[in-house]
Short mmCIF file of C-alpha atoms in Angstrom, two decimals:
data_model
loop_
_atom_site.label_atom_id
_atom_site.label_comp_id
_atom_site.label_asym_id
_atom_site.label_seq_id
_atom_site.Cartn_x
_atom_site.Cartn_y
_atom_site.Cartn_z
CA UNK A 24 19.87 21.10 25.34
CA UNK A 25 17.61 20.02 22.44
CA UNK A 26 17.49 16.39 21.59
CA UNK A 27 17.79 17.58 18.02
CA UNK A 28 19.63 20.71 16.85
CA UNK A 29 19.44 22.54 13.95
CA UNK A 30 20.65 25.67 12.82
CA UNK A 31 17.65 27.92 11.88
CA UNK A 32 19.86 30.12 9.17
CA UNK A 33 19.15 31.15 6.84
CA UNK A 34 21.54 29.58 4.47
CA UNK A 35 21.53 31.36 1.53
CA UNK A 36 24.00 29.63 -1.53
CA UNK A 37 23.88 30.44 -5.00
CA UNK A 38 22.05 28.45 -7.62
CA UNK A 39 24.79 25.82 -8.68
CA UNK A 40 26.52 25.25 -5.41
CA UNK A 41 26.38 22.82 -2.89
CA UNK A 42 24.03 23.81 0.03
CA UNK A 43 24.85 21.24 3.73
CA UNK A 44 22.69 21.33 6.02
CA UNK A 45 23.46 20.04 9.72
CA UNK A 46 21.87 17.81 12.32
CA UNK A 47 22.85 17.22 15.97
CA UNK A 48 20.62 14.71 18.42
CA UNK A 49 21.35 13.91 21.86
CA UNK A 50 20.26 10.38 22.34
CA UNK A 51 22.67 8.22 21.49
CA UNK A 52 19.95 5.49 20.98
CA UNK A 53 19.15 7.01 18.16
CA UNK A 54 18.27 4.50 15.33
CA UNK A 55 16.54 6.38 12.39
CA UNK A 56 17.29 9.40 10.74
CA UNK A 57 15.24 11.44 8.03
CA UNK A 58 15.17 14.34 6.61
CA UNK A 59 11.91 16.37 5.18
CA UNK A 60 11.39 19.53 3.39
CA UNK A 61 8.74 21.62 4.03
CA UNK A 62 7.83 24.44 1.71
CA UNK A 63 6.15 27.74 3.38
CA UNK A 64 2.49 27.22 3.94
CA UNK A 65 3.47 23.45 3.02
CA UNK A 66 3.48 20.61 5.19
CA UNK A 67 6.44 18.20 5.75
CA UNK A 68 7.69 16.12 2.73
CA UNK A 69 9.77 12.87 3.12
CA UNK A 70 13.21 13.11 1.23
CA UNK A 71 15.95 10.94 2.64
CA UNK A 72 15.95 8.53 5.14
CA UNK A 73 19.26 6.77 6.59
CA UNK A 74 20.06 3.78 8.71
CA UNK A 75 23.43 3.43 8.75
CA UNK A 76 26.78 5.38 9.32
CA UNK A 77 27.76 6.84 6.16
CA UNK A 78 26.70 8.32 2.80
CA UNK A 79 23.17 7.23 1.13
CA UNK A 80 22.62 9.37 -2.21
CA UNK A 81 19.64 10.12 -4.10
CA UNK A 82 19.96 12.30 -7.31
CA UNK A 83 21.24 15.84 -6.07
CA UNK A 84 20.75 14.63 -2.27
CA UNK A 85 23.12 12.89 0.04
CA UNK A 86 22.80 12.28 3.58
CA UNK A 87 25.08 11.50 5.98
CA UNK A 88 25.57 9.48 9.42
CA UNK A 89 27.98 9.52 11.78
CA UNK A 90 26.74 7.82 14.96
CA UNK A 91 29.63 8.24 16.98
CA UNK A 92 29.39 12.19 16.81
CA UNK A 93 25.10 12.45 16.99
CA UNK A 94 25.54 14.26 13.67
CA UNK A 95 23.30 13.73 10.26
CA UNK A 96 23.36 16.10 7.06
CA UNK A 97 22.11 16.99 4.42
CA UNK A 98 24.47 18.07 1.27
CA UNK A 99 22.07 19.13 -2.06
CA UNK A 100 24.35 19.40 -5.15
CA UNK A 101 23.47 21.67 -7.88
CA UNK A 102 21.53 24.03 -5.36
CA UNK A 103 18.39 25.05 -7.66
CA UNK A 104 15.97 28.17 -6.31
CA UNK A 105 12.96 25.18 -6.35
CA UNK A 106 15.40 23.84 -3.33
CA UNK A 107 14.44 26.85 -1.16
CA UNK A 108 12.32 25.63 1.48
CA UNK A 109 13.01 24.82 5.36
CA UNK A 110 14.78 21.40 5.72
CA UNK A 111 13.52 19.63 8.92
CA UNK A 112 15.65 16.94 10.47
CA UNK A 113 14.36 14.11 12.83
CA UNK A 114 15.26 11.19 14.50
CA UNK A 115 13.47 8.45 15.79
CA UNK A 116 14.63 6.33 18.73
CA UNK A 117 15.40 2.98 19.77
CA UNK A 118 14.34 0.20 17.17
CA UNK A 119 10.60 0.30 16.44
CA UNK A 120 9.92 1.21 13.49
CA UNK A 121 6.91 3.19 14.36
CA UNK A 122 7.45 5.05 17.20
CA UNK A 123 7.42 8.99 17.19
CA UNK A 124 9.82 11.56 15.66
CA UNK A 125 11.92 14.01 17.23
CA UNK A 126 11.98 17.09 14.83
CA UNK A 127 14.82 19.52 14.66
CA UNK A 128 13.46 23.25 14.37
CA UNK A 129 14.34 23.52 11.03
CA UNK A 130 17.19 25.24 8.75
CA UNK A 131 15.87 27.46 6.20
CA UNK A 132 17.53 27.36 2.87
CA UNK A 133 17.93 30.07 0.40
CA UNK A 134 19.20 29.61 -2.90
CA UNK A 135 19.40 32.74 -4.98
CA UNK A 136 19.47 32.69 -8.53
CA UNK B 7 -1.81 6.03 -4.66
CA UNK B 8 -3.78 8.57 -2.61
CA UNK B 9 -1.80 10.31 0.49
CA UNK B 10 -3.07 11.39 3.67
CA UNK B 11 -5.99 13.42 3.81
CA UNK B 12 -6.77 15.61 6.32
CA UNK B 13 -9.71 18.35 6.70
CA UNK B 14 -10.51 20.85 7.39
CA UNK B 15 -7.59 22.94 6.23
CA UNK B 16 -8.40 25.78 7.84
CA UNK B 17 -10.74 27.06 10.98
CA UNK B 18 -10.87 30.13 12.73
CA UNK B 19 -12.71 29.78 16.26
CA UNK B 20 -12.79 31.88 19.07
CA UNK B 21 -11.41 31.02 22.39
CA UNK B 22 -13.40 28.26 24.67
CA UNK B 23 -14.98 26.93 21.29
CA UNK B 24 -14.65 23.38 20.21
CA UNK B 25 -12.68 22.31 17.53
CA UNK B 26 -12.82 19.07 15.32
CA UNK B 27 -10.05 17.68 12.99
CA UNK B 28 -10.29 14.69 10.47
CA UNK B 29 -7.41 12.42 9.11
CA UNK B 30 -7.63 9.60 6.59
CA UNK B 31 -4.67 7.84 6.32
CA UNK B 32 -2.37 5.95 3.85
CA UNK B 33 -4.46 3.17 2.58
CA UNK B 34 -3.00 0.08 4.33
CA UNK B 35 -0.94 2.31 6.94
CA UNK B 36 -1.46 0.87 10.58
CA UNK B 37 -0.15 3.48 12.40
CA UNK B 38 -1.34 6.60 12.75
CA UNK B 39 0.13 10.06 13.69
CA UNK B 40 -1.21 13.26 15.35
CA UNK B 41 1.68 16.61 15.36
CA UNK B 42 1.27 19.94 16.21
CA UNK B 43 3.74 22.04 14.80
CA UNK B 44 3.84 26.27 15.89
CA UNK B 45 5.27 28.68 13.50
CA UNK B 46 9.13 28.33 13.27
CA UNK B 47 9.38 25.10 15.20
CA UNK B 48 9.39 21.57 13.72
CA UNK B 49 6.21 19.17 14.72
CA UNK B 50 5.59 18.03 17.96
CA UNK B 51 3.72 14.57 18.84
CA UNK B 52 0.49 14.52 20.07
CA UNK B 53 -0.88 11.27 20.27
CA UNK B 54 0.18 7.69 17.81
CA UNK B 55 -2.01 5.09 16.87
CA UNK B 56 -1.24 1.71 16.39
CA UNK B 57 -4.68 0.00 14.92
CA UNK B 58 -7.25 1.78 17.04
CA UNK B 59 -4.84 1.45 20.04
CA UNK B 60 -3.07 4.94 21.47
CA UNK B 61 0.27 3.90 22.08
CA UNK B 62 2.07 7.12 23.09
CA UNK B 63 -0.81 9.62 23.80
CA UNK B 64 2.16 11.23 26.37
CA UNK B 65 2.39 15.07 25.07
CA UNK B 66 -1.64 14.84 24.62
CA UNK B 67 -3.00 17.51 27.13
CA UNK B 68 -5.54 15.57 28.52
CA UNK B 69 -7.82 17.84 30.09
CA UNK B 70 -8.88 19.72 26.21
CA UNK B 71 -7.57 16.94 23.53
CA UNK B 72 -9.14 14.09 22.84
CA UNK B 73 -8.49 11.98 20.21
CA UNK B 74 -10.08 8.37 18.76
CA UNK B 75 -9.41 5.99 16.33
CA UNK B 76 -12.48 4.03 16.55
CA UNK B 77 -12.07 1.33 13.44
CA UNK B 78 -8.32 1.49 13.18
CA UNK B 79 -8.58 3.74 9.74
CA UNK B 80 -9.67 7.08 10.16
CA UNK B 81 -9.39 9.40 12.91
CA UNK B 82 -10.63 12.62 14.76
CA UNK B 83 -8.71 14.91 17.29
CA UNK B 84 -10.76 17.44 19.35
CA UNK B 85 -10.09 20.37 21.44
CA UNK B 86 -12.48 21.75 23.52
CA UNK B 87 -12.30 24.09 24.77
CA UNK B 88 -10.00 26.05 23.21
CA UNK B 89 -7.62 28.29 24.33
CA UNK B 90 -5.13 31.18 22.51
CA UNK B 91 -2.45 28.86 22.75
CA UNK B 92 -3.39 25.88 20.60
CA UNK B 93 -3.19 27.93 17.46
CA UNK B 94 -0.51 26.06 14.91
CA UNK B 95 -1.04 23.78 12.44
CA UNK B 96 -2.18 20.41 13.40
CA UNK B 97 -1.00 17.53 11.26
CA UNK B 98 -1.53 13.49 10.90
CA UNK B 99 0.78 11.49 9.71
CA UNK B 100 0.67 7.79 8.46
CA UNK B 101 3.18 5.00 7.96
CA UNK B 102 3.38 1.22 7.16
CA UNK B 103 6.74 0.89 8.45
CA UNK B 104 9.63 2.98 8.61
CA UNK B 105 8.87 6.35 6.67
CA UNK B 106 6.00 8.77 8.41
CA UNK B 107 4.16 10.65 5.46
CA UNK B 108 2.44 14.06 6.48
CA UNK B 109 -1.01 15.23 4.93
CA UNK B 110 -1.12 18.39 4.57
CA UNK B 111 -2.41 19.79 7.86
CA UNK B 112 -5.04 22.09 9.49
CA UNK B 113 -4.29 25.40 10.21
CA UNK B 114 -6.17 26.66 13.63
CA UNK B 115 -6.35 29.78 14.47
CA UNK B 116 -7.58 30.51 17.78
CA UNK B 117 -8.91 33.95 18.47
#
């Protein structure tokens, strides 16, 4: 088993909808939890990090926690074709705040106009 | 505020050459971050830098990478020598505290 699963897709949604993107880990120790999007050719770019169990928005994103399942997403409202890009999840363990990240393989997204 | 700079962006060697990379980090970011990430699969760590100490240098194969951090700023990762296997895109990373910021790699190509 991965320590951090992700669903390589595609997901294809139309422009408008809501695209979610999901995010399993295996170590419950687990204390950080980000999300990046990399475009092709691109190199990872920070968009949400969360903490906490629950919902932390930011304009069209939201991410989610729930601790007690291993499971993070990623829901982008108002799916735009700029959104399509591969959406990497990681999670960083225990409670340094600079120790290494544990990517997910990625989920590509595909929103079609 | 510049981000992390990283050269060069791309080199094409042949197999049992050796092979440089350069980061500059974050200005002000103490930690320092060498990936490798291979086509479809999300970044791996190589080697972290806290100052110009290695902390986790774990996943580094030791017998071909080296890397140093010799004034706690910038650093350098070599291979040598080569081999088909270490082509992929090899990226640093910096970060002050919680959030890891990516420049925007070096594509290797090992032939």
């Amino acid at each position: 088993q991965k320590e951090v699963e992700q669903n390589s897709g595609p997901l294809s949604v139309p422009e408008g909808a809501i695209a979610s993107l999901n995010c399993t880990y295996s170590d419950r120790g687990s204390q950080s939890f980000f999300w990046y999007r990399q475009y092709s050719g691109k190199s990872p770019e920070l968009i949400m990090s969360i903490y906490s169990n629950g919902d932390k928005e930011d304009g069209r994103f939201t991410a989610q926690l729930n601790k007690a399942s291993q499971y993070v997403s990623l829901l982008i409202r108002d799916s735009q074709p700029s959104d399509s890009a591969t959406y990497l999840c990681a999670v960083r363990r225990g409670s340094s705040n600079t120790g290494k990240l544990i990517f997910g393989q990625g989920t590509t997204l595909q929103v079609k106009p | 505020e510049a981000g992390v700079v990283q050269s060069p962006r791309y080199k094409i060697i042949e197999k049992k050459q050796p092979v440089a990379f350069w980061c500059n980090p974050i200005s002000g970011h103490n930690t320092l971050y060498w990936y490798r990430q291979n086509l479809g699969q999300g970044p791996e760590l190589l080697i972290r830098y806290e100052n110009e100490e290695a902390v986790d240098d774990s996943q580094l194969p030791k017998d071909r990478f080296s890397a140093e951090r010799l004034k706690g700023v910038d650093s350098t990762l070599k291979i040598q020598p080569a081999e088909l296997g270490d082509s992929a895109v090899y990226l640093c990373a910096s970060s002050s505290g919680n959030e890891q910021f990516f420049g925007p790699g070096t594509r290797l190509t090992v032939l």
